[in-house]
Short mmCIF file of N, CA and C in Angstrom, two decimals:
data_model
loop_
_atom_site.label_atom_id
_atom_site.label_comp_id
_atom_site.label_asym_id
_atom_site.label_seq_id
_atom_site.Cartn_x
_atom_site.Cartn_y
_atom_site.Cartn_z
N MET A 8 -12.82 96.07 40.18
CA MET A 8 -12.50 95.08 39.16
C MET A 8 -11.17 94.40 39.51
N ILE A 9 -11.13 93.10 39.41
CA ILE A 9 -9.91 92.33 39.69
C ILE A 9 -8.92 92.53 38.56
N LYS A 10 -7.65 92.74 38.93
CA LYS A 10 -6.59 92.93 37.94
C LYS A 10 -5.46 91.95 38.20
N PRO A 11 -4.68 91.64 37.18
CA PRO A 11 -3.52 90.77 37.39
C PRO A 11 -2.55 91.39 38.38
N TRP A 12 -1.81 90.53 39.09
CA TRP A 12 -0.81 91.00 40.04
C TRP A 12 0.35 91.62 39.28
N LYS A 13 1.00 92.58 39.91
CA LYS A 13 2.16 93.25 39.33
C LYS A 13 3.42 92.47 39.71
N LEU A 14 4.24 92.15 38.71
CA LEU A 14 5.50 91.45 38.93
C LEU A 14 6.58 92.46 39.33
N LEU A 15 7.13 92.29 40.54
CA LEU A 15 8.18 93.20 41.03
C LEU A 15 9.57 92.63 40.78
N SER A 16 9.71 91.32 40.94
CA SER A 16 11.00 90.68 40.65
C SER A 16 10.76 89.20 40.36
N SER A 17 11.76 88.63 39.68
CA SER A 17 11.63 87.23 39.26
C SER A 17 13.02 86.61 39.22
N LYS A 18 13.15 85.39 39.74
CA LYS A 18 14.44 84.71 39.74
C LYS A 18 14.21 83.23 39.42
N THR A 19 14.93 82.71 38.44
CA THR A 19 14.83 81.30 38.09
C THR A 19 15.66 80.48 39.08
N LEU A 20 15.00 79.52 39.74
CA LEU A 20 15.67 78.67 40.72
C LEU A 20 16.12 77.35 40.11
N ILE A 21 15.29 76.81 39.24
CA ILE A 21 15.58 75.54 38.56
C ILE A 21 15.16 75.69 37.11
N LYS A 22 16.01 75.20 36.21
CA LYS A 22 15.66 75.21 34.79
C LYS A 22 16.21 73.93 34.17
N ASN A 23 15.29 73.08 33.70
CA ASN A 23 15.69 71.86 33.01
C ASN A 23 14.65 71.48 31.97
N LYS A 24 14.76 70.31 31.38
CA LYS A 24 13.82 69.94 30.31
C LYS A 24 12.40 69.69 30.81
N TRP A 25 12.23 69.49 32.11
CA TRP A 25 10.90 69.19 32.65
C TRP A 25 10.17 70.43 33.17
N LEU A 26 10.93 71.36 33.78
CA LEU A 26 10.25 72.53 34.34
C LEU A 26 11.25 73.63 34.62
N ASN A 27 10.72 74.81 34.72
CA ASN A 27 11.44 75.96 35.24
C ASN A 27 10.71 76.36 36.52
N LEU A 28 11.45 76.48 37.61
CA LEU A 28 10.86 76.93 38.86
C LEU A 28 11.30 78.37 39.06
N ILE A 29 10.31 79.25 39.09
CA ILE A 29 10.54 80.69 39.19
C ILE A 29 10.06 81.19 40.54
N GLU A 30 10.93 81.91 41.25
CA GLU A 30 10.54 82.59 42.49
C GLU A 30 10.21 84.04 42.12
N GLU A 31 9.01 84.47 42.49
CA GLU A 31 8.58 85.81 42.13
C GLU A 31 8.18 86.62 43.36
N LYS A 32 8.34 87.92 43.23
CA LYS A 32 7.79 88.86 44.20
C LYS A 32 6.70 89.62 43.45
N LEU A 33 5.49 89.60 44.00
CA LEU A 33 4.33 90.18 43.34
C LEU A 33 3.62 91.17 44.25
N GLU A 34 2.83 92.02 43.62
CA GLU A 34 2.02 92.97 44.37
C GLU A 34 0.61 92.97 43.81
N THR A 35 -0.38 92.89 44.70
CA THR A 35 -1.77 92.93 44.26
C THR A 35 -2.19 94.36 43.97
N GLU A 36 -3.29 94.56 43.32
CA GLU A 36 -3.81 95.89 42.98
C GLU A 36 -4.02 96.72 44.25
N SER A 37 -4.39 96.05 45.35
CA SER A 37 -4.64 96.78 46.60
C SER A 37 -3.36 96.99 47.42
N GLY A 38 -2.20 96.59 46.88
CA GLY A 38 -0.93 96.84 47.56
C GLY A 38 -0.40 95.70 48.39
N GLY A 39 -1.07 94.57 48.38
CA GLY A 39 -0.60 93.41 49.13
C GLY A 39 0.64 92.78 48.49
N ASP A 40 1.65 92.50 49.31
CA ASP A 40 2.86 91.84 48.81
C ASP A 40 2.70 90.33 48.87
N ILE A 41 3.08 89.68 47.80
CA ILE A 41 3.07 88.22 47.74
C ILE A 41 4.50 87.79 47.46
N TYR A 42 5.16 87.28 48.52
CA TYR A 42 6.54 86.83 48.39
C TYR A 42 6.82 85.80 49.47
N PRO A 43 7.42 84.70 49.16
CA PRO A 43 7.74 84.28 47.79
C PRO A 43 6.54 83.61 47.14
N PHE A 44 6.44 83.76 45.84
CA PHE A 44 5.46 83.03 45.03
C PHE A 44 6.28 82.16 44.08
N TYR A 45 5.91 80.89 44.00
CA TYR A 45 6.65 79.97 43.14
C TYR A 45 5.78 79.58 41.94
N LYS A 46 6.29 79.88 40.76
CA LYS A 46 5.59 79.55 39.52
C LYS A 46 6.36 78.43 38.82
N PHE A 47 5.61 77.43 38.40
CA PHE A 47 6.18 76.31 37.68
C PHE A 47 5.86 76.47 36.20
N GLU A 48 6.89 76.68 35.40
CA GLU A 48 6.71 76.72 33.95
C GLU A 48 6.96 75.31 33.44
N THR A 49 5.92 74.71 32.92
CA THR A 49 6.02 73.33 32.44
C THR A 49 5.54 73.26 31.00
N GLY A 50 5.95 72.23 30.33
CA GLY A 50 5.45 71.99 28.98
C GLY A 50 4.03 71.46 29.03
N SER A 51 3.42 71.44 27.89
CA SER A 51 2.07 70.88 27.80
C SER A 51 2.16 69.38 27.58
N TRP A 52 1.11 68.70 27.93
CA TRP A 52 1.04 67.26 27.71
C TRP A 52 -0.36 66.90 27.26
N GLY A 53 -0.50 65.70 26.79
CA GLY A 53 -1.79 65.29 26.28
C GLY A 53 -2.17 63.91 26.75
N MET A 54 -3.43 63.60 26.53
CA MET A 54 -4.01 62.32 26.93
C MET A 54 -4.98 61.90 25.84
N VAL A 55 -5.06 60.59 25.60
CA VAL A 55 -5.98 60.10 24.58
C VAL A 55 -6.84 58.97 25.16
N ILE A 56 -8.14 59.13 24.99
CA ILE A 56 -9.07 58.04 25.29
C ILE A 56 -9.21 57.28 23.97
N ALA A 57 -8.75 56.04 23.97
CA ALA A 57 -8.74 55.23 22.75
C ALA A 57 -9.68 54.04 22.92
N LYS A 58 -10.52 53.82 21.90
CA LYS A 58 -11.50 52.73 21.94
C LYS A 58 -11.28 51.83 20.73
N THR A 59 -11.27 50.52 20.96
CA THR A 59 -11.03 49.55 19.90
C THR A 59 -12.30 49.26 19.11
N ASN A 60 -12.16 48.51 18.02
CA ASN A 60 -13.31 48.05 17.23
C ASN A 60 -14.25 47.19 18.07
N GLU A 61 -13.70 46.56 19.12
CA GLU A 61 -14.49 45.69 19.98
C GLU A 61 -15.06 46.44 21.18
N ASN A 62 -15.05 47.78 21.11
CA ASN A 62 -15.57 48.64 22.18
C ASN A 62 -14.85 48.45 23.51
N GLN A 63 -13.56 48.17 23.44
CA GLN A 63 -12.70 48.10 24.61
C GLN A 63 -11.88 49.39 24.66
N PHE A 64 -11.67 49.91 25.85
CA PHE A 64 -10.86 51.10 26.01
C PHE A 64 -9.43 50.70 26.36
N VAL A 65 -8.48 51.41 25.78
CA VAL A 65 -7.06 51.13 25.99
C VAL A 65 -6.56 52.00 27.14
N LEU A 66 -6.17 51.36 28.22
CA LEU A 66 -5.61 52.06 29.37
C LEU A 66 -4.22 51.50 29.65
N VAL A 67 -3.51 52.15 30.54
CA VAL A 67 -2.18 51.68 30.91
C VAL A 67 -2.04 51.70 32.43
N LYS A 68 -1.23 50.77 32.92
CA LYS A 68 -0.80 50.78 34.32
C LYS A 68 0.66 51.15 34.32
N GLN A 69 1.02 52.09 35.22
CA GLN A 69 2.42 52.46 35.35
C GLN A 69 2.67 53.06 36.73
N TYR A 70 3.91 53.01 37.14
CA TYR A 70 4.30 53.57 38.44
C TYR A 70 4.32 55.08 38.35
N ARG A 71 3.78 55.74 39.37
CA ARG A 71 3.81 57.19 39.48
C ARG A 71 4.50 57.56 40.78
N ARG A 72 5.64 58.21 40.66
CA ARG A 72 6.47 58.53 41.81
C ARG A 72 5.78 59.48 42.79
N GLY A 73 5.01 60.44 42.28
CA GLY A 73 4.35 61.41 43.15
C GLY A 73 3.48 60.78 44.21
N THR A 74 2.74 59.74 43.86
CA THR A 74 1.89 59.04 44.82
C THR A 74 2.50 57.72 45.28
N ASP A 75 3.63 57.34 44.66
CA ASP A 75 4.31 56.07 44.98
C ASP A 75 3.36 54.89 44.80
N GLU A 76 2.63 54.90 43.67
CA GLU A 76 1.64 53.85 43.40
C GLU A 76 1.70 53.43 41.93
N ILE A 77 1.24 52.21 41.69
CA ILE A 77 0.97 51.78 40.32
C ILE A 77 -0.41 52.34 39.98
N CYS A 78 -0.50 53.14 38.92
CA CYS A 78 -1.75 53.84 38.59
C CYS A 78 -2.33 53.32 37.28
N LEU A 79 -3.64 53.25 37.24
CA LEU A 79 -4.38 52.94 36.02
C LEU A 79 -4.80 54.26 35.41
N GLU A 80 -4.49 54.45 34.12
CA GLU A 80 -4.71 55.74 33.46
C GLU A 80 -4.98 55.54 31.98
N PHE A 81 -5.46 56.61 31.36
CA PHE A 81 -5.47 56.67 29.91
C PHE A 81 -4.04 56.96 29.45
N PRO A 82 -3.66 56.49 28.28
CA PRO A 82 -2.32 56.81 27.77
C PRO A 82 -2.15 58.32 27.65
N ALA A 83 -0.97 58.78 28.04
CA ALA A 83 -0.69 60.22 28.05
C ALA A 83 0.80 60.44 27.89
N GLY A 84 1.14 61.65 27.52
CA GLY A 84 2.57 61.95 27.42
C GLY A 84 2.83 63.38 27.02
N SER A 85 4.10 63.71 27.06
CA SER A 85 4.55 65.05 26.69
C SER A 85 4.47 65.25 25.18
N ILE A 86 4.19 66.47 24.81
CA ILE A 86 4.19 66.84 23.41
C ILE A 86 5.56 67.44 23.11
N GLU A 87 6.17 66.96 22.04
CA GLU A 87 7.50 67.45 21.66
C GLU A 87 7.42 68.90 21.18
N THR A 88 8.51 69.61 21.29
CA THR A 88 8.58 70.99 20.81
C THR A 88 8.18 71.05 19.34
N ASN A 89 7.31 71.96 18.99
CA ASN A 89 6.81 72.16 17.62
C ASN A 89 6.03 70.97 17.07
N GLU A 90 5.55 70.09 17.95
CA GLU A 90 4.75 68.94 17.51
C GLU A 90 3.28 69.28 17.65
N ASP A 91 2.49 68.97 16.64
CA ASP A 91 1.05 69.12 16.69
C ASP A 91 0.50 68.21 17.79
N PHE A 92 -0.45 68.71 18.58
CA PHE A 92 -0.99 67.91 19.68
C PHE A 92 -1.58 66.59 19.19
N ALA A 93 -2.38 66.62 18.15
CA ALA A 93 -3.01 65.39 17.66
C ALA A 93 -1.95 64.39 17.22
N ASP A 94 -0.96 64.85 16.48
CA ASP A 94 0.12 63.96 16.04
C ASP A 94 0.91 63.42 17.23
N GLY A 95 1.14 64.27 18.21
CA GLY A 95 1.86 63.84 19.40
C GLY A 95 1.13 62.77 20.18
N LEU A 96 -0.19 62.90 20.28
CA LEU A 96 -0.97 61.90 21.00
C LEU A 96 -1.06 60.59 20.22
N LYS A 97 -1.14 60.68 18.91
CA LYS A 97 -1.10 59.46 18.09
C LYS A 97 0.23 58.74 18.31
N ARG A 98 1.32 59.50 18.31
CA ARG A 98 2.65 58.93 18.53
C ARG A 98 2.74 58.29 19.91
N GLU A 99 2.28 59.01 20.94
CA GLU A 99 2.33 58.49 22.31
C GLU A 99 1.54 57.19 22.44
N LEU A 100 0.33 57.15 21.88
CA LEU A 100 -0.48 55.94 21.98
C LEU A 100 0.22 54.77 21.30
N LEU A 101 0.76 55.00 20.12
CA LEU A 101 1.46 53.95 19.39
C LEU A 101 2.69 53.48 20.17
N GLU A 102 3.49 54.40 20.68
CA GLU A 102 4.70 54.03 21.42
C GLU A 102 4.37 53.27 22.70
N GLU A 103 3.39 53.75 23.46
CA GLU A 103 3.09 53.16 24.76
C GLU A 103 2.28 51.88 24.68
N THR A 104 1.42 51.76 23.67
CA THR A 104 0.48 50.63 23.64
C THR A 104 0.55 49.79 22.37
N GLY A 105 1.05 50.35 21.27
CA GLY A 105 1.04 49.65 19.99
C GLY A 105 -0.24 49.85 19.20
N TYR A 106 -1.17 50.66 19.72
CA TYR A 106 -2.46 50.88 19.06
C TYR A 106 -2.44 52.14 18.20
N SER A 107 -3.16 52.09 17.08
CA SER A 107 -3.37 53.26 16.22
C SER A 107 -4.65 53.04 15.43
N SER A 108 -5.03 54.06 14.66
CA SER A 108 -6.28 53.99 13.90
C SER A 108 -6.17 54.84 12.64
N GLU A 109 -6.97 54.51 11.66
CA GLU A 109 -7.10 55.32 10.45
C GLU A 109 -8.15 56.42 10.63
N LYS A 110 -8.94 56.32 11.70
CA LYS A 110 -9.99 57.31 11.96
C LYS A 110 -9.36 58.63 12.40
N SER A 111 -10.12 59.70 12.26
CA SER A 111 -9.67 61.01 12.75
C SER A 111 -9.70 61.02 14.27
N ILE A 112 -8.72 61.69 14.85
CA ILE A 112 -8.67 61.85 16.29
C ILE A 112 -9.48 63.11 16.63
N ILE A 113 -10.27 63.05 17.71
CA ILE A 113 -11.22 64.11 18.03
C ILE A 113 -10.79 64.85 19.30
N LEU A 114 -10.67 66.16 19.19
CA LEU A 114 -10.30 66.99 20.33
C LEU A 114 -11.46 67.08 21.31
N LEU A 115 -11.17 66.79 22.59
CA LEU A 115 -12.17 66.95 23.65
C LEU A 115 -11.94 68.21 24.46
N GLY A 116 -10.75 68.81 24.36
CA GLY A 116 -10.53 70.08 25.04
C GLY A 116 -9.10 70.33 25.47
N HIS A 117 -8.81 71.62 25.70
CA HIS A 117 -7.54 72.12 26.26
C HIS A 117 -7.86 72.62 27.67
N PHE A 118 -7.04 72.22 28.65
CA PHE A 118 -7.32 72.62 30.03
C PHE A 118 -6.03 72.98 30.75
N PRO A 119 -6.02 74.07 31.54
CA PRO A 119 -4.84 74.36 32.36
C PRO A 119 -4.70 73.27 33.42
N VAL A 120 -3.47 72.83 33.65
CA VAL A 120 -3.24 71.76 34.63
C VAL A 120 -3.48 72.27 36.04
N ASN A 121 -2.90 73.41 36.36
CA ASN A 121 -3.08 74.02 37.68
C ASN A 121 -2.87 75.52 37.53
N PRO A 122 -3.92 76.27 37.21
CA PRO A 122 -3.76 77.69 36.89
C PRO A 122 -3.29 78.55 38.06
N SER A 123 -3.30 78.03 39.26
CA SER A 123 -2.86 78.85 40.39
C SER A 123 -1.36 79.14 40.36
N ASN A 124 -0.56 78.19 39.85
CA ASN A 124 0.89 78.43 39.84
C ASN A 124 1.64 77.65 38.76
N GLN A 125 0.94 77.15 37.77
CA GLN A 125 1.58 76.33 36.74
C GLN A 125 1.16 76.81 35.36
N THR A 126 2.11 76.80 34.41
CA THR A 126 1.82 77.34 33.09
C THR A 126 1.36 76.29 32.08
N GLY A 127 1.64 75.02 32.28
CA GLY A 127 1.32 73.98 31.29
C GLY A 127 -0.16 73.71 31.17
N GLU A 128 -0.50 73.05 30.08
CA GLU A 128 -1.89 72.63 29.87
C GLU A 128 -1.91 71.17 29.45
N VAL A 129 -3.08 70.56 29.60
CA VAL A 129 -3.31 69.21 29.11
C VAL A 129 -4.31 69.31 27.97
N VAL A 130 -4.06 68.55 26.93
CA VAL A 130 -4.95 68.50 25.76
C VAL A 130 -5.48 67.07 25.68
N ILE A 131 -6.79 66.95 25.61
CA ILE A 131 -7.43 65.63 25.67
C ILE A 131 -8.11 65.32 24.34
N TYR A 132 -7.87 64.09 23.86
CA TYR A 132 -8.44 63.61 22.60
C TYR A 132 -9.16 62.29 22.79
N PHE A 133 -10.03 61.99 21.84
CA PHE A 133 -10.67 60.67 21.72
C PHE A 133 -10.30 60.11 20.35
N TRP A 134 -9.93 58.83 20.33
CA TRP A 134 -9.57 58.17 19.07
C TRP A 134 -10.30 56.84 19.00
N ASP A 135 -11.17 56.72 18.03
CA ASP A 135 -12.02 55.55 17.88
C ASP A 135 -11.42 54.54 16.91
N LYS A 136 -11.85 53.29 17.07
CA LYS A 136 -11.51 52.20 16.15
C LYS A 136 -10.00 51.92 16.10
N VAL A 137 -9.33 52.04 17.26
CA VAL A 137 -7.90 51.74 17.29
C VAL A 137 -7.70 50.22 17.22
N ILE A 138 -6.61 49.83 16.60
CA ILE A 138 -6.24 48.41 16.51
C ILE A 138 -4.77 48.27 16.87
N LEU A 139 -4.41 47.09 17.31
CA LEU A 139 -3.01 46.81 17.64
C LEU A 139 -2.25 46.66 16.33
N THR A 140 -1.32 47.57 16.09
CA THR A 140 -0.58 47.57 14.83
C THR A 140 0.90 47.24 15.01
N GLN A 141 1.39 47.30 16.26
CA GLN A 141 2.79 46.97 16.52
C GLN A 141 2.95 46.70 18.01
N GLU A 142 4.10 46.20 18.36
CA GLU A 142 4.43 46.05 19.78
C GLU A 142 4.75 47.44 20.34
N PRO A 143 4.47 47.67 21.62
CA PRO A 143 4.84 48.96 22.21
C PRO A 143 6.34 49.21 22.06
N ASN A 144 6.72 50.47 21.93
CA ASN A 144 8.11 50.89 21.79
C ASN A 144 8.41 51.87 22.91
N LEU A 145 8.70 51.32 24.08
CA LEU A 145 8.82 52.14 25.29
C LEU A 145 10.21 52.76 25.42
N ASP A 146 10.23 53.96 26.03
CA ASP A 146 11.50 54.58 26.40
C ASP A 146 12.12 53.74 27.51
N PRO A 147 13.44 53.84 27.70
CA PRO A 147 14.10 53.06 28.76
C PRO A 147 13.54 53.31 30.16
N THR A 148 12.96 54.47 30.39
CA THR A 148 12.42 54.79 31.72
C THR A 148 10.95 54.40 31.87
N GLU A 149 10.33 53.87 30.82
CA GLU A 149 8.91 53.51 30.88
C GLU A 149 8.73 52.02 31.13
N GLU A 150 7.89 51.72 32.10
CA GLU A 150 7.45 50.35 32.36
C GLU A 150 5.94 50.41 32.39
N ILE A 151 5.31 49.93 31.33
CA ILE A 151 3.88 50.11 31.14
C ILE A 151 3.22 48.78 30.83
N GLU A 152 2.07 48.55 31.45
CA GLU A 152 1.24 47.39 31.16
C GLU A 152 -0.04 47.90 30.48
N VAL A 153 -0.35 47.40 29.30
CA VAL A 153 -1.56 47.79 28.58
C VAL A 153 -2.74 47.00 29.14
N VAL A 154 -3.85 47.69 29.38
CA VAL A 154 -5.06 47.08 29.94
C VAL A 154 -6.23 47.46 29.04
N LEU A 155 -7.00 46.47 28.59
CA LEU A 155 -8.23 46.71 27.82
C LEU A 155 -9.42 46.53 28.75
N MET A 156 -10.35 47.49 28.70
CA MET A 156 -11.51 47.46 29.59
C MET A 156 -12.76 47.88 28.83
N SER A 157 -13.89 47.30 29.22
CA SER A 157 -15.18 47.73 28.68
C SER A 157 -15.54 49.10 29.26
N GLU A 158 -16.54 49.74 28.67
CA GLU A 158 -16.98 51.03 29.19
C GLU A 158 -17.47 50.88 30.63
N ALA A 159 -18.19 49.81 30.92
CA ALA A 159 -18.68 49.60 32.29
C ALA A 159 -17.52 49.42 33.27
N GLU A 160 -16.48 48.72 32.85
CA GLU A 160 -15.30 48.53 33.72
C GLU A 160 -14.57 49.85 33.95
N VAL A 161 -14.45 50.65 32.90
CA VAL A 161 -13.81 51.96 33.06
C VAL A 161 -14.64 52.82 34.02
N GLN A 162 -15.95 52.84 33.81
CA GLN A 162 -16.84 53.63 34.66
C GLN A 162 -16.72 53.20 36.12
N GLU A 163 -16.68 51.89 36.36
CA GLU A 163 -16.54 51.38 37.73
C GLU A 163 -15.18 51.75 38.31
N SER A 164 -14.14 51.78 37.48
CA SER A 164 -12.80 52.17 37.94
C SER A 164 -12.77 53.63 38.40
N PHE A 165 -13.58 54.47 37.76
CA PHE A 165 -13.69 55.85 38.21
C PHE A 165 -14.51 55.94 39.49
N LYS A 166 -15.64 55.25 39.52
CA LYS A 166 -16.51 55.32 40.70
C LYS A 166 -15.82 54.81 41.95
N SER A 167 -15.02 53.75 41.80
CA SER A 167 -14.35 53.14 42.95
C SER A 167 -12.97 53.77 43.22
N MET A 168 -12.62 54.79 42.46
CA MET A 168 -11.36 55.53 42.61
C MET A 168 -10.12 54.67 42.34
N VAL A 169 -10.28 53.63 41.53
CA VAL A 169 -9.11 52.91 41.04
C VAL A 169 -8.32 53.85 40.13
N ILE A 170 -9.05 54.61 39.31
CA ILE A 170 -8.43 55.69 38.53
C ILE A 170 -8.60 56.96 39.36
N LYS A 171 -7.47 57.50 39.84
CA LYS A 171 -7.52 58.58 40.82
C LYS A 171 -7.25 59.96 40.26
N HIS A 172 -6.48 60.03 39.20
CA HIS A 172 -6.02 61.33 38.70
C HIS A 172 -7.21 62.18 38.27
N PRO A 173 -7.37 63.39 38.84
CA PRO A 173 -8.55 64.20 38.52
C PRO A 173 -8.64 64.60 37.05
N ILE A 174 -7.51 64.77 36.39
CA ILE A 174 -7.58 65.15 34.97
C ILE A 174 -8.09 63.98 34.13
N HIS A 175 -7.84 62.75 34.55
CA HIS A 175 -8.39 61.59 33.85
C HIS A 175 -9.90 61.53 34.06
N HIS A 176 -10.34 61.93 35.26
CA HIS A 176 -11.79 62.01 35.50
C HIS A 176 -12.42 63.04 34.56
N LEU A 177 -11.79 64.20 34.45
CA LEU A 177 -12.28 65.23 33.54
C LEU A 177 -12.35 64.68 32.12
N ALA A 178 -11.31 63.99 31.68
CA ALA A 178 -11.28 63.43 30.32
C ALA A 178 -12.45 62.47 30.11
N TRP A 179 -12.70 61.61 31.09
CA TRP A 179 -13.79 60.64 30.95
C TRP A 179 -15.14 61.34 30.85
N TYR A 180 -15.35 62.36 31.67
CA TYR A 180 -16.62 63.09 31.59
C TYR A 180 -16.77 63.83 30.27
N ARG A 181 -15.68 64.35 29.74
CA ARG A 181 -15.73 64.99 28.42
C ARG A 181 -16.09 63.96 27.36
N TYR A 182 -15.53 62.76 27.46
CA TYR A 182 -15.86 61.69 26.52
C TYR A 182 -17.34 61.34 26.64
N LEU A 183 -17.83 61.14 27.88
CA LEU A 183 -19.25 60.80 28.07
C LEU A 183 -20.16 61.90 27.53
N GLU A 184 -19.77 63.14 27.72
CA GLU A 184 -20.56 64.26 27.20
C GLU A 184 -20.60 64.21 25.67
N MET A 185 -19.45 63.90 25.04
CA MET A 185 -19.40 63.78 23.58
C MET A 185 -20.34 62.67 23.10
N GLN A 186 -20.48 61.62 23.89
CA GLN A 186 -21.33 60.49 23.54
C GLN A 186 -22.79 60.71 23.97
N ASN A 187 -23.10 61.91 24.46
CA ASN A 187 -24.43 62.25 24.97
C ASN A 187 -24.87 61.35 26.12
N LYS A 188 -23.89 60.93 26.93
CA LYS A 188 -24.17 60.09 28.10
C LYS A 188 -24.01 60.87 29.39
N PHE A 189 -23.66 62.13 29.26
CA PHE A 189 -23.45 62.98 30.44
C PHE A 189 -23.60 64.41 29.99
N ASN A 190 -24.17 65.28 30.84
CA ASN A 190 -24.37 66.67 30.46
C ASN A 190 -23.93 67.57 31.60
N PHE A 191 -22.82 68.30 31.40
CA PHE A 191 -22.32 69.21 32.41
C PHE A 191 -23.34 70.28 32.77
N THR A 192 -24.14 70.71 31.82
CA THR A 192 -25.08 71.80 32.08
C THR A 192 -26.14 71.39 33.08
N LYS A 193 -26.39 70.09 33.26
CA LYS A 193 -27.36 69.65 34.27
C LYS A 193 -26.78 69.74 35.67
N ILE A 194 -25.45 69.81 35.76
CA ILE A 194 -24.80 69.89 37.07
C ILE A 194 -24.59 71.34 37.46
N PHE A 195 -24.17 72.17 36.54
CA PHE A 195 -23.77 73.54 36.86
C PHE A 195 -24.83 74.53 36.51
#
């Protein structure tokens, strides 16, 4: 039977508001030493697939330093400490795009970002019937362009890899499954 690794030692290398980088020495059940192992303790973040009354999806374009590219994505952001995920995603969508809705926001799932060495998770929601209620209220470090797309345009953006982030792909498939347009059980 597989068992969790035994923690022999742990040292924090970096600690800030974005992440804690922990260097660990571990031992497997069979006696194998794993050193160094680097664990990233990160906060959770969320993403919202938002659809307007006109059946347009609200996406954003923004620069992503990791890939050094302007990326097309669903609106997403960090959840504040002690903030409810749904409320946090409503806030993020309003701040980044100016869109909100009176409809209930629907949870599509909680997923570990990278369970091999990262502690954070992403929480994905769908919010229907969003309308533009204000101008975006961006942080000084945010430069975001709001993009409205039809379902066919979003689907093509995934197929052609214009939208590259794998978690955004997961979110889209969860949305399609909710709409009975895709069934994971037929694949797995």
